Amino acid sequence: MYPDSVRTWIGNGRLVLPDRICEGGSVLIEGGRIAAINEPAPQDTAIMDASGGYILPGFIDLHVHGGGGADFMDCDVEAIHTAARAHCQHGTTALCPTTMTCPDEMLERMIRCYLEAAKTPTGGAQLLGLHLEGPFFSTKNKGAQPVGEQRIPTREFLERILRLGEGHILRWDEAPELPNTDVFAQVMREHSVMASIAHTGAIADQANAAFDMGFSHITHFYSATTTGQKINGIVYSGVNEATLLRDEITIELICDGRHIPKEHMLLAYRIKGPDKIALITDAMRAAGTNVTHSILGAKEGGVPVVVKDDVAQLPDFSSYAGSVGTMDRALRVAHVQYGIPLVDVSRMLSLTPARLSRCADRKGSLEAGKDADIVVMDDLFRVRSVYVCGELMHQA
C-alpha cells in the first residue's frame, strides 16, 4: 500500500460519478481514501483546483503487456515498475500485468518476478494480479502469439502454475475448441480464477459449451475471436454471436481506435452495456514512447514489431501485435470519436474492470471510503494529474 497522504481537496471540476456528472464537484482525500465528495474544502487542507476540468475515478487496465519501453515478460522487477509508472502518466491507477505464450520456464520466472515486484510500491499504477494470456490457443487465430509454444492444458501444469502464483493469478485464457477444455474450466473454478476465451477458432456451439462450464469472459472481443464462417459447406455462427446472446458474459475491447471499428464498438456497447464491458489497452512496450520499431514480449527472444498508424504490427503487416494505446486515449476514442456518453465510458474504464478484478469494494468509482484513485483531465481529456491512494503520482 502507498503511505497515507496529506488531506487534499480537489474541486471546481466536473465530477464523473457512475450515474451522473456533477458540475462544480469536488473530492476530499484523507488517509489515502476518499473522505467525502461534493463538500466544501475544510480548513488546513491542500487545495487542487481542477479549473473546470473533469475529475474521474482512476482507470483500471485489465489487459496490458507493457509500456514506457518495458514489457512484463522482461521478467525484471524494475521493468514491471517502469511499465506501471508509464501507464500511470496516462491515468491508469491500477492494472493487471499480462503474460503471453512462452516457454514454461519463462512463465514461471515472470510469475516469481511479479510476486517480488508486488511487495513494493511501483511509483505508479498498483498491481492487481496477473492475467495469463496463453499458451492454450488456436493456431488459426494466434495473432502475434508464437505458435511453437502453444499446447493443450493438463491438470498437472495448471495446478503447478496456480500454486506458483500464490493466489495472484486472477485470470487465464484458453481457446475452448482445444481438448481438455473441461479440465481447464474445472481447475479455474476450483482456484477461483476467471476463465476467459481468447485466440480461438471456435464455433458458437463450442463457445456455449465453454460458458456452461464456467467461462465468463472474452479476451479482446472481436480480436482473434470468430464470427460466422463456412465449414465443409455449412455456415456456423462464431464466438462473437454466442457471446452477444449470453447476457451474463463480460467482454473487453481494445479501445485504441485501430483494433475495433466504430460500428463494432457501438454494436457491442448497445447489446452488452457498460456494466459488461471493460475497455483495455492491450498495450506493449512501445506504449508511451515514440519508437517505430520494438519487441513484443521479452527483449530477448520476443517478437519484432513495427509501429505504424498508431498501432503495433508484425513486420509483414499480417497481424496487429498489441497496441501502443493508453487509457486516456481509450477515453478519447470511446467518448470523443465514437460518441459514447462519458458516464458510461468512465464505468467501462474503471468500475466494470474493478468488478472483474474483484476490487470494486475499494476501487472503480468516486465514493466515500474507496481508495483515492483519481484522474483530473482538462476539457480536451488530457491528463493533468493522477492520484493513487491519495498520493500525487503524476502532474502534467
PDB file of N, CA, C and O in Angstrom, residues 108-135:
ATOM      1  N   GLU A 108       7.218 -19.187 -15.543  1.00  0.00           N
ATOM      2  CA  GLU A 108       7.471 -19.333 -14.106  1.00  0.00           C
ATOM      3  C   GLU A 108       8.357 -18.213 -13.591  1.00  0.00           C
ATOM      4  O   GLU A 108       8.141 -17.682 -12.491  1.00  0.00           O
ATOM      5  N   ARG A 109       9.351 -17.820 -14.373  1.00  0.00           N
ATOM      6  CA  ARG A 109      10.231 -16.723 -13.974  1.00  0.00           C
ATOM      7  C   ARG A 109       9.459 -15.412 -13.880  1.00  0.00           C
ATOM      8  O   ARG A 109       9.663 -14.618 -12.965  1.00  0.00           O
ATOM      9  N   MET A 110       8.543 -15.197 -14.832  1.00  0.00           N
ATOM     10  CA  MET A 110       7.756 -13.972 -14.814  1.00  0.00           C
ATOM     11  C   MET A 110       6.863 -13.929 -13.574  1.00  0.00           C
ATOM     12  O   MET A 110       6.713 -12.880 -12.931  1.00  0.00           O
ATOM     13  N   ILE A 111       6.247 -15.045 -13.224  1.00  0.00           N
ATOM     14  CA  ILE A 111       5.367 -15.076 -12.048  1.00  0.00           C
ATOM     15  C   ILE A 111       6.168 -14.788 -10.787  1.00  0.00           C
ATOM     16  O   ILE A 111       5.734 -14.003  -9.923  1.00  0.00           O
ATOM     17  N   ARG A 112       7.334 -15.391 -10.658  1.00  0.00           N
ATOM     18  CA  ARG A 112       8.176 -15.115  -9.480  1.00  0.00           C
ATOM     19  C   ARG A 112       8.577 -13.644  -9.439  1.00  0.00           C
ATOM     20  O   ARG A 112       8.615 -13.019  -8.364  1.00  0.00           O
ATOM     21  N   CYS A 113       8.877 -13.084 -10.581  1.00  0.00           N
ATOM     22  CA  CYS A 113       9.253 -11.680 -10.657  1.00  0.00           C
ATOM     23  C   CYS A 113       8.083 -10.793 -10.238  1.00  0.00           C
ATOM     24  O   CYS A 113       8.261  -9.810  -9.511  1.00  0.00           O
ATOM     25  N   TYR A 114       6.878 -11.142 -10.694  1.00  0.00           N
ATOM     26  CA  TYR A 114       5.696 -10.372 -10.298  1.00  0.00           C
ATOM     27  C   TYR A 114       5.512 -10.404  -8.786  1.00  0.00           C
ATOM     28  O   TYR A 114       5.225  -9.368  -8.163  1.00  0.00           O
ATOM     29  N   LEU A 115       5.647 -11.581  -8.187  1.00  0.00           N
ATOM     30  CA  LEU A 115       5.474 -11.683  -6.737  1.00  0.00           C
ATOM     31  C   LEU A 115       6.462 -10.785  -6.006  1.00  0.00           C
ATOM     32  O   LEU A 115       6.127 -10.178  -4.980  1.00  0.00           O
ATOM     33  N   GLU A 116       7.664 -10.684  -6.527  1.00  0.00           N
ATOM     34  CA  GLU A 116       8.665  -9.797  -5.917  1.00  0.00           C
ATOM     35  C   GLU A 116       8.298  -8.339  -6.148  1.00  0.00           C
ATOM     36  O   GLU A 116       8.372  -7.505  -5.235  1.00  0.00           O
ATOM     37  N   ALA A 117       7.880  -8.013  -7.373  1.00  0.00           N
ATOM     38  CA  ALA A 117       7.527  -6.625  -7.703  1.00  0.00           C
ATOM     39  C   ALA A 117       6.338  -6.137  -6.899  1.00  0.00           C
ATOM     40  O   ALA A 117       6.233  -4.956  -6.572  1.00  0.00           O
ATOM     41  N   ALA A 118       5.413  -7.041  -6.563  1.00  0.00           N
ATOM     42  CA  ALA A 118       4.203  -6.657  -5.840  1.00  0.00           C
ATOM     43  C   ALA A 118       4.465  -6.348  -4.373  1.00  0.00           C
ATOM     44  O   ALA A 118       3.573  -5.824  -3.687  1.00  0.00           O
ATOM     45  N   LYS A 119       5.660  -6.634  -3.894  1.00  0.00           N
ATOM     46  CA  LYS A 119       5.971  -6.377  -2.486  1.00  0.00           C
ATOM     47  C   LYS A 119       6.224  -4.910  -2.201  1.00  0.00           C
ATOM     48  O   LYS A 119       6.147  -4.477  -1.042  1.00  0.00           O
ATOM     49  N   THR A 120       6.544  -4.133  -3.226  1.00  0.00           N
ATOM     50  CA  THR A 120       6.884  -2.719  -3.025  1.00  0.00           C
ATOM     51  C   THR A 120       6.064  -1.851  -3.970  1.00  0.00           C
ATOM     52  O   THR A 120       5.666  -2.297  -5.046  1.00  0.00           O
ATOM     53  N   PRO A 121       5.802  -0.597  -3.591  1.00  0.00           N
ATOM     54  CA  PRO A 121       5.055   0.298  -4.476  1.00  0.00           C
ATOM     55  C   PRO A 121       5.794   0.500  -5.793  1.00  0.00           C
ATOM     56  O   PRO A 121       7.027   0.528  -5.847  1.00  0.00           O
ATOM     57  N   THR A 122       5.028   0.650  -6.862  1.00  0.00           N
ATOM     58  CA  THR A 122       5.626   0.819  -8.180  1.00  0.00           C
ATOM     59  C   THR A 122       6.041   2.261  -8.451  1.00  0.00           C
ATOM     60  O   THR A 122       6.809   2.520  -9.373  1.00  0.00           O
ATOM     61  N   GLY A 123       5.482   3.197  -7.687  1.00  0.00           N
ATOM     62  CA  GLY A 123       5.657   4.603  -8.022  1.00  0.00           C
ATOM     63  C   GLY A 123       4.695   5.052  -9.102  1.00  0.00           C
ATOM     64  O   GLY A 123       4.799   6.152  -9.638  1.00  0.00           O
ATOM     65  N   GLY A 124       3.734   4.184  -9.402  1.00  0.00           N
ATOM     66  CA  GLY A 124       2.725   4.488 -10.422  1.00  0.00           C
ATOM     67  C   GLY A 124       1.482   3.675 -10.167  1.00  0.00           C
ATOM     68  O   GLY A 124       0.976   3.616  -9.047  1.00  0.00           O
ATOM     69  N   ALA A 125       0.987   2.990 -11.197  1.00  0.00           N
ATOM     70  CA  ALA A 125      -0.226   2.186 -11.061  1.00  0.00           C
ATOM     71  C   ALA A 125       0.020   1.000 -10.130  1.00  0.00           C
ATOM     72  O   ALA A 125       1.098   0.396 -10.130  1.00  0.00           O
ATOM     73  N   GLN A 126      -1.001   0.664  -9.342  1.00  0.00           N
ATOM     74  CA  GLN A 126      -0.909  -0.502  -8.473  1.00  0.00           C
ATOM     75  C   GLN A 126      -1.068  -1.784  -9.278  1.00  0.00           C
ATOM     76  O   GLN A 126      -1.712  -1.803 -10.330  1.00  0.00           O
ATOM     77  N   LEU A 127      -0.486  -2.865  -8.769  1.00  0.00           N
ATOM     78  CA  LEU A 127      -0.583  -4.176  -9.395  1.00  0.00           C
ATOM     79  C   LEU A 127      -1.722  -4.948  -8.744  1.00  0.00           C
ATOM     80  O   LEU A 127      -1.704  -5.183  -7.538  1.00  0.00           O
ATOM     81  N   LEU A 128      -2.705  -5.354  -9.546  1.00  0.00           N
ATOM     82  CA  LEU A 128      -3.890  -6.017  -9.008  1.00  0.00           C
ATOM     83  C   LEU A 128      -3.793  -7.529  -9.020  1.00  0.00           C
ATOM     84  O   LEU A 128      -4.468  -8.205  -8.245  1.00  0.00           O
ATOM     85  N   GLY A 129      -2.974  -8.086  -9.892  1.00  0.00           N
ATOM     86  CA  GLY A 129      -2.899  -9.526 -10.070  1.00  0.00           C
ATOM     87  C   GLY A 129      -2.568  -9.831 -11.509  1.00  0.00           C
ATOM     88  O   GLY A 129      -2.597  -8.954 -12.373  1.00  0.00           O
ATOM     89  N   LEU A 130      -2.294 -11.099 -11.790  1.00  0.00           N
ATOM     90  CA  LEU A 130      -1.801 -11.498 -13.100  1.00  0.00           C
ATOM     91  C   LEU A 130      -2.905 -11.970 -14.030  1.00  0.00           C
ATOM     92  O   LEU A 130      -3.871 -12.604 -13.611  1.00  0.00           O
ATOM     93  N   HIS A 131      -2.721 -11.663 -15.299  1.00  0.00           N
ATOM     94  CA  HIS A 131      -3.566 -12.184 -16.373  1.00  0.00           C
ATOM     95  C   HIS A 131      -2.662 -13.024 -17.271  1.00  0.00           C
ATOM     96  O   HIS A 131      -1.728 -12.499 -17.882  1.00  0.00           O
ATOM     97  N   LEU A 132      -2.926 -14.327 -17.345  1.00  0.00           N
ATOM     98  CA  LEU A 132      -2.118 -15.222 -18.169  1.00  0.00           C
ATOM     99  C   LEU A 132      -2.784 -15.392 -19.528  1.00  0.00           C
ATOM    100  O   LEU A 132      -3.868 -15.982 -19.640  1.00  0.00           O
ATOM    101  N   GLU A 133      -2.138 -14.879 -20.549  1.00  0.00           N
ATOM    102  CA  GLU A 133      -2.644 -14.980 -21.923  1.00  0.00           C
ATOM    103  C   GLU A 133      -1.826 -16.047 -22.645  1.00  0.00           C
ATOM    104  O   GLU A 133      -0.763 -15.776 -23.182  1.00  0.00           O
ATOM    105  N   GLY A 134      -2.314 -17.254 -22.676  1.00  0.00           N
ATOM    106  CA  GLY A 134      -1.600 -18.355 -23.294  1.00  0.00           C
ATOM    107  C   GLY A 134      -1.124 -19.346 -22.253  1.00  0.00           C
ATOM    108  O   GLY A 134      -1.224 -19.090 -21.056  1.00  0.00           O
ATOM    109  N   PRO A 135      -0.626 -20.519 -22.680  1.00  0.00           N
ATOM    110  CA  PRO A 135      -0.295 -20.904 -24.060  1.00  0.00           C
ATOM    111  C   PRO A 135      -1.369 -21.736 -24.768  1.00  0.00           C
ATOM    112  O   PRO A 135      -1.073 -22.368 -25.785  1.00  0.00           O
TER     113      PRO A 135
END
